[in-house]
GROMACS .gro file of C-alpha atoms in nm:
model
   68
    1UNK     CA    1   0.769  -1.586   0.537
    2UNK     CA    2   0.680  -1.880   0.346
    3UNK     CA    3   0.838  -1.846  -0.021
    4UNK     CA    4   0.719  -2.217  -0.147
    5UNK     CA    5   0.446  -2.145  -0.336
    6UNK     CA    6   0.112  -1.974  -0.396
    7UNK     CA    7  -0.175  -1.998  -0.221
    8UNK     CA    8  -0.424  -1.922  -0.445
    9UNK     CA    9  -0.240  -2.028  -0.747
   10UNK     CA   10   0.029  -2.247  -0.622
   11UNK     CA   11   0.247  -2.034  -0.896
   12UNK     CA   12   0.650  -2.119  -0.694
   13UNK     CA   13   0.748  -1.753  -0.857
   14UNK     CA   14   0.719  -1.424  -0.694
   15UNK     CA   15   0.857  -1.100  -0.628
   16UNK     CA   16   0.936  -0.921  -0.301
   17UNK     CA   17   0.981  -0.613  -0.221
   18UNK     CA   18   1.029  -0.401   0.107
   19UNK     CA   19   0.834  -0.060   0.231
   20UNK     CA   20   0.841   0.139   0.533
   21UNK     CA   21   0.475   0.197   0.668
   22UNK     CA   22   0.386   0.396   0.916
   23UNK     CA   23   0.265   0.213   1.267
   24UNK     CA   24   0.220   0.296   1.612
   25UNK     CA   25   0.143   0.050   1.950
   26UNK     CA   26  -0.205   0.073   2.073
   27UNK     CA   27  -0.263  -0.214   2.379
   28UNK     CA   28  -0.498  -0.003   2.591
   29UNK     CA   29  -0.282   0.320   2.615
   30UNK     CA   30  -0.134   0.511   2.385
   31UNK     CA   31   0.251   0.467   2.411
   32UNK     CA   32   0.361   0.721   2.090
   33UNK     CA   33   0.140   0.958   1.944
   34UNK     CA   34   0.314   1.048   1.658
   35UNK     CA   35   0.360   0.665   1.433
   36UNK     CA   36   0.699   0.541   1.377
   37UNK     CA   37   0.784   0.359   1.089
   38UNK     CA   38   0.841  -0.019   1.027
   39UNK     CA   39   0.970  -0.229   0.722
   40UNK     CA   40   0.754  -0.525   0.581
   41UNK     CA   41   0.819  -0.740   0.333
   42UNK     CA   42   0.567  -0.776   0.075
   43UNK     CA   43   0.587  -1.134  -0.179
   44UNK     CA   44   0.375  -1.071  -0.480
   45UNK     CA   45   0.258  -1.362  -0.670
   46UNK     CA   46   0.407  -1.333  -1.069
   47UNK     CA   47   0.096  -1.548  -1.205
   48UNK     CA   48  -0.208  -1.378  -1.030
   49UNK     CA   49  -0.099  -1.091  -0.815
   50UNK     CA   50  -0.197  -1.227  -0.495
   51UNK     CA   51   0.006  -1.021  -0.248
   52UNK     CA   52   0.132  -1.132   0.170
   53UNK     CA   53   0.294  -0.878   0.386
   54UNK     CA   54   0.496  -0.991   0.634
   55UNK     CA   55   0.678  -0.817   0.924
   56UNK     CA   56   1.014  -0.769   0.862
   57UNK     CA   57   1.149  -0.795   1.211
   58UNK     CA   58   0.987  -1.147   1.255
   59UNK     CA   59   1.087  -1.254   0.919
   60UNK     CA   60   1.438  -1.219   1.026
   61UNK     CA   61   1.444  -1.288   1.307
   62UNK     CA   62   1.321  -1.632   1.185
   63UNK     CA   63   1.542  -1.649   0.928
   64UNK     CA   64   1.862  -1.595   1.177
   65UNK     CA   65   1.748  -1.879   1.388
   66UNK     CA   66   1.697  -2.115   1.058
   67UNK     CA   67   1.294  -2.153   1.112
   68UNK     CA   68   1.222  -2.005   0.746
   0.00000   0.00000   0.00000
């Protein structure tokens, strides 16, 4: 997750917050029928709202091998 800056604003401040959204794998066949549920992260920009969602798992994963 890239927490520099903006990129429609370059404002450097923003918020983050986490949510669980409902997902489900779909690569030809359907593995699960019913969704599961996943946390993202989502950074919110403080000057103009612009809003990223990121994947948590990949976030930290990323972040425990020192790549964020």
């Amino acid at each position: 997750m890239k927490l520099n800056k903006c990129i429609k604003c370059s404002n450097v401040e923003h918020v983050i917050k986490s949510i669980y959204l409902p997902t489900k794998d779909i690569d030809g066949w359907i593995k699960n029928i019913l969704p599961t549920s996943e946390l993202f992260y989502i950074k919110i920009c403080k000057n103009c709202g612009y809003t990223e969602i990121y994947c948590a798992k990949l976030v930290d994963r990323d972040t425990e091998h020192g790549n964020i």
